[in-house]
XYZ file of C-alpha atoms in Angstrom:
350
model
C 0.000 0.000 0.000
C 2.779 2.433 0.915
C 4.592 1.550 -2.322
C 1.382 2.148 -4.299
C 0.912 5.576 -2.713
C 4.545 6.488 -3.377
C 4.332 5.453 -7.022
C 1.085 7.381 -7.400
C 2.626 10.547 -6.042
C 5.706 10.061 -8.183
C 3.544 9.788 -11.297
C 1.624 13.014 -10.696
C 4.008 15.400 -12.362
C 6.590 15.452 -15.081
C 8.272 18.863 -15.257
C 5.327 20.312 -13.340
C 2.658 18.876 -15.649
C 0.183 16.101 -14.700
C 0.722 12.713 -16.344
C -1.719 9.865 -15.675
C -4.735 11.280 -13.807
C -5.545 9.840 -10.392
C -8.620 7.590 -10.678
C -11.488 8.448 -8.333
C -14.516 6.279 -7.635
C -16.059 8.326 -4.812
C -15.501 11.900 -3.658
C -16.499 12.392 -0.021
C -17.457 16.047 0.398
C -17.283 17.592 3.864
C -17.504 21.249 4.759
C -15.442 21.914 7.882
C -12.771 20.598 10.185
C -11.885 22.046 13.578
C -8.154 21.425 13.924
C -5.965 18.755 12.339
C -7.352 16.088 10.029
C -6.737 13.432 12.681
C -6.241 12.967 16.380
C -8.145 15.870 17.936
C -11.723 17.109 18.296
C -13.431 16.010 15.082
C -15.151 18.058 12.444
C -16.936 16.572 9.442
C -13.697 15.495 7.741
C -11.889 13.668 10.524
C -13.738 10.365 10.826
C -13.428 9.817 7.079
C -9.708 10.525 7.126
C -9.100 8.246 10.096
C -11.413 5.361 9.246
C -11.519 4.834 5.477
C -8.622 5.690 5.896
C -7.646 8.597 3.672
C -3.978 8.311 4.525
C -2.458 10.179 1.594
C -2.350 13.983 1.589
C -2.537 15.738 -1.782
C -1.734 19.473 -1.912
C -4.704 21.598 -2.970
C -3.638 25.263 -2.809
C -6.566 26.377 -4.970
C -9.013 25.122 -2.327
C -9.753 25.507 1.347
C -7.753 22.538 2.633
C -5.497 19.805 1.285
C -7.193 16.757 -0.158
C -6.950 13.239 1.292
C -6.913 10.016 -0.735
C -7.008 6.237 -0.443
C -5.201 4.794 -3.476
C -6.426 1.233 -2.958
C -10.115 2.163 -2.712
C -9.792 5.224 -4.970
C -11.727 7.396 -2.542
C -10.929 11.108 -2.451
C -11.855 13.387 0.443
C -12.349 17.148 0.235
C -13.148 19.700 2.927
C -14.642 22.651 1.052
C -14.894 25.248 3.800
C -18.203 26.494 5.180
C -20.731 28.427 3.134
C -22.017 28.378 -0.419
C -19.195 30.528 -1.804
C -16.468 28.224 -0.532
C -18.222 25.001 -1.500
C -18.904 26.286 -5.015
C -15.307 27.411 -5.515
C -13.749 24.297 -3.982
C -15.795 21.826 -6.006
C -15.172 23.741 -9.232
C -11.438 23.847 -8.453
C -11.385 20.104 -7.869
C -13.457 19.331 -10.942
C -11.115 21.309 -13.191
C -7.936 19.902 -11.637
C -6.161 17.842 -14.351
C -4.552 15.591 -11.746
C -7.821 13.698 -11.224
C -10.077 11.527 -13.355
C -13.550 12.287 -11.988
C -15.440 11.174 -15.076
C -17.121 8.251 -13.289
C -16.951 9.530 -9.725
C -19.837 9.586 -7.281
C -20.029 12.678 -5.064
C -21.215 12.131 -1.501
C -21.885 15.135 0.728
C -21.635 13.963 4.344
C -22.270 16.823 6.734
C -24.256 17.950 9.754
C -27.413 20.048 9.669
C -30.386 21.331 11.578
C -33.535 19.217 11.427
C -37.190 20.230 11.448
C -38.743 18.750 14.625
C -41.954 18.220 12.673
C -40.124 15.570 10.642
C -37.186 14.050 12.478
C -34.964 13.826 15.513
C -31.463 14.869 16.504
C -28.811 12.326 15.547
C -30.789 11.139 12.499
C -29.385 10.780 8.962
C -31.352 12.204 6.041
C -30.923 11.517 2.315
C -32.159 14.388 0.122
C -33.916 14.295 -3.228
C -34.434 18.072 -3.528
C -32.044 20.907 -2.674
C -33.433 24.439 -2.448
C -31.425 27.650 -2.141
C -32.605 29.865 0.694
C -30.570 32.931 -0.285
C -31.666 33.737 -3.839
C -34.602 36.015 -3.084
C -35.855 39.528 -2.498
C -36.174 40.515 1.164
C -37.958 43.303 3.040
C -37.607 43.748 6.780
C -40.717 42.204 8.425
C -41.438 45.517 10.174
C -42.064 47.087 6.767
C -44.080 44.423 4.971
C -47.815 44.598 4.183
C -49.968 43.125 6.959
C -51.267 40.376 4.735
C -47.803 39.048 3.894
C -46.609 36.037 5.931
C -42.940 36.860 5.374
C -40.592 39.486 3.988
C -39.007 36.927 1.640
C -40.157 37.093 -1.983
C -39.112 34.870 -4.883
C -36.922 36.671 -7.383
C -38.948 38.522 -10.038
C -42.174 38.135 -8.062
C -44.259 40.841 -6.358
C -45.357 38.968 -3.227
C -44.387 35.901 -1.204
C -44.963 32.547 -2.915
C -46.527 34.157 -5.980
C -47.444 31.601 -8.613
C -46.273 30.464 -10.985
C -42.743 29.958 -9.691
C -40.055 31.411 -11.941
C -38.209 29.194 -14.338
C -35.044 27.860 -12.743
C -32.454 30.156 -14.351
C -30.883 30.736 -10.942
C -30.881 27.044 -9.953
C -32.894 27.890 -6.849
C -33.919 24.244 -6.751
C -31.922 21.168 -7.725
C -33.658 17.844 -8.220
C -31.117 15.138 -7.467
C -31.236 11.758 -9.180
C -34.250 10.286 -7.334
C -33.377 6.692 -8.165
C -29.875 7.072 -6.739
C -31.143 8.838 -3.594
C -33.768 6.160 -2.983
C -31.179 3.424 -3.604
C -28.895 4.975 -0.982
C -31.780 5.192 1.471
C -32.825 1.597 0.831
C -29.270 0.439 1.369
C -28.914 2.263 4.687
C -32.399 2.465 6.198
C -31.634 -0.284 8.704
C -28.337 1.198 9.903
C -28.608 1.466 13.679
C -27.605 4.960 14.733
C -26.267 5.723 18.181
C -28.609 6.919 20.914
C -27.767 8.175 24.393
C -29.300 9.550 27.562
C -28.212 13.023 26.504
C -30.028 12.721 23.174
C -33.097 11.357 24.925
C -33.179 14.419 27.203
C -32.765 16.670 24.192
C -35.668 14.992 22.403
C -37.881 15.047 25.484
C -37.978 18.854 25.383
C -39.932 18.765 22.116
C -43.317 17.938 23.591
C -45.995 17.951 20.896
C -43.491 16.963 18.192
C -43.745 13.157 17.955
C -41.199 12.835 15.133
C -38.659 14.835 17.137
C -38.995 12.417 20.045
C -38.181 9.255 18.130
C -34.704 7.666 18.358
C -32.219 8.561 15.608
C -32.924 6.856 12.300
C -32.060 6.962 8.606
C -34.734 8.683 6.542
C -35.406 10.705 3.411
C -36.210 14.410 3.379
C -35.401 17.543 1.450
C -32.863 20.236 2.150
C -32.606 24.019 2.228
C -29.183 25.645 1.838
C -28.680 29.208 3.065
C -25.642 31.182 4.178
C -27.511 32.601 7.181
C -27.674 30.276 10.182
C -31.352 30.925 10.877
C -33.373 29.539 13.784
C -36.868 29.684 15.191
C -40.528 28.819 14.660
C -41.321 31.483 12.074
C -38.269 30.867 9.921
C -38.999 27.152 10.163
C -42.443 27.845 8.727
C -40.814 29.911 5.974
C -38.392 27.076 5.122
C -41.242 24.602 4.745
C -43.193 26.917 2.447
C -40.074 27.945 0.483
C -39.104 24.344 -0.257
C -42.656 23.456 -1.213
C -42.913 26.513 -3.486
C -39.685 25.860 -5.383
C -40.370 22.142 -5.821
C -43.963 22.506 -7.000
C -45.196 20.874 -3.813
C -43.018 17.791 -4.322
C -40.363 18.551 -1.714
C -40.656 18.496 2.067
C -38.193 20.567 4.096
C -36.399 18.395 6.653
C -32.787 19.605 6.985
C -31.014 22.956 6.822
C -27.351 23.785 6.193
C -25.389 26.089 3.895
C -23.408 24.575 1.074
C -25.200 21.959 -1.004
C -26.775 24.123 -3.714
C -23.322 25.635 -4.314
C -21.800 22.188 -4.666
C -24.650 21.261 -6.984
C -24.176 24.375 -9.130
C -20.509 23.525 -9.671
C -21.325 19.900 -10.445
C -23.906 21.005 -13.015
C -21.390 23.171 -14.843
C -18.721 20.470 -14.551
C -21.247 18.069 -16.056
C -21.780 20.491 -18.925
C -18.004 20.474 -19.454
C -17.777 16.667 -19.386
C -15.775 16.703 -16.134
C -18.346 15.214 -13.738
C -21.851 13.761 -13.636
C -24.421 15.533 -11.455
C -26.610 12.435 -11.678
C -24.064 10.847 -9.325
C -24.502 13.504 -6.645
C -25.706 12.289 -3.227
C -26.498 14.496 -0.234
C -26.534 13.025 3.267
C -27.155 15.425 6.129
C -27.226 14.377 9.777
C -28.987 16.272 12.546
C -26.812 18.007 15.128
C -29.616 20.319 16.299
C -33.199 21.341 15.681
C -34.135 24.247 13.428
C -36.548 25.738 15.958
C -36.903 26.036 19.696
C -38.861 23.607 21.900
C -42.000 24.737 23.725
C -41.363 27.141 26.581
C -38.047 28.469 25.232
C -37.471 31.519 23.065
C -35.698 31.194 19.729
C -33.000 33.584 20.941
C -32.274 31.563 24.088
C -32.227 28.310 22.169
C -29.865 29.671 19.517
C -27.461 31.331 21.940
C -27.598 28.646 24.644
C -29.342 30.990 27.067
C -29.496 29.305 30.447
C -27.188 26.508 29.256
C -29.996 23.943 29.263
C -29.509 20.251 28.605
C -30.742 20.583 25.039
C -28.194 23.167 23.968
C -27.700 23.770 20.255
C -25.172 21.086 19.450
C -25.851 18.324 21.973
C -26.093 15.988 18.977
C -22.893 17.256 17.334
C -20.741 14.141 17.824
C -23.651 11.707 17.245
C -24.363 13.559 13.981
C -20.727 13.176 12.876
C -20.914 9.471 13.693
C -24.207 9.104 11.837
C -22.732 10.740 8.731
C -19.855 8.285 8.670
C -21.779 5.166 9.724
C -24.476 5.791 7.108
C -22.297 7.161 4.320
C -19.629 4.466 4.479
C -22.234 1.812 3.673
C -22.867 3.527 0.340
C -19.170 4.127 -0.345
C -18.290 0.485 0.338
C -21.148 -0.770 -1.847
C -20.131 1.401 -4.792
C -16.507 0.244 -4.546
C -17.365 -3.442 -4.107
C -19.557 -3.369 -7.226
C -17.478 -1.013 -9.331
C -17.591 -3.244 -12.398
C -21.338 -2.507 -12.465
C -21.532 1.011 -11.035
C -18.669 2.524 -12.996
C -20.833 2.831 -16.082
C -24.343 2.541 -14.650
C -25.515 4.326 -11.528
C -27.484 2.173 -9.078
C -31.199 2.674 -8.822
C -33.648 1.786 -11.560
């Protein structure tokens, strides 16, 4: 293995130019890391680096962080940096990098998120079929909106909230992922047993009146909103549900919230247009580190800022969510690699 990695590195450049591209079967996409890639408090990247393992470091000065690679499995790991701007730039930089052959690669986002307590519980893992951008909009401060408006957010080129018909998708406000691939990934992982704990049980117990929020962690399907603002609270949760429904023609159901995935999807679409990647091989797995709104009896502000330092503080499910992302995602990665003779040319699903 060490000899293989050495020979691979040695073959990367001849007089500064790439020679044989590095083959990649799966790109694991994470968004942040706290310290080093290994051996300290984990971010989204660390468990993948330590456990796959992604032992080889590949310099990536045009991106947020160096890449990691497993030459035997042909799995590449990237940490894009947080936010849509960084994820878009990092994925485009990787896709255009001549050192890599990504023509048959699957792209797996494995990151943490907030979860709607109407739909799921902290520590759960959620496969998305729809991604909706929560930033591309008009906005008026709620103190200045007409009384009949439910929100100050308006779709672009529309005169009131949720005005029909929805605009055409020039801005890629919504991205419909390959539904067959998403459902295949869910079917493959739906019986993965995710970790539970007394701490998570106490966190869930605060959400009286939200039966889905009180269930143990599980693998499920649900749709995703990506927005650069870390929003929180009952009213914004209502907005997210309506926004996702609006932009998916009623087909999507908001379940998880994070920042980056529409940016990653935009880059993958343009890389697909250039023959560098295949957006139909794009999978999004988000795992719940927190809820997107406060429990009964607590204000949104206190819940967001940890006012009172209650048991159910914002990120009580942080480490369980990291574990869930790895434990669920690795099942898909291993299956793709084990059946590469089939899945190289034909994506699983139908």
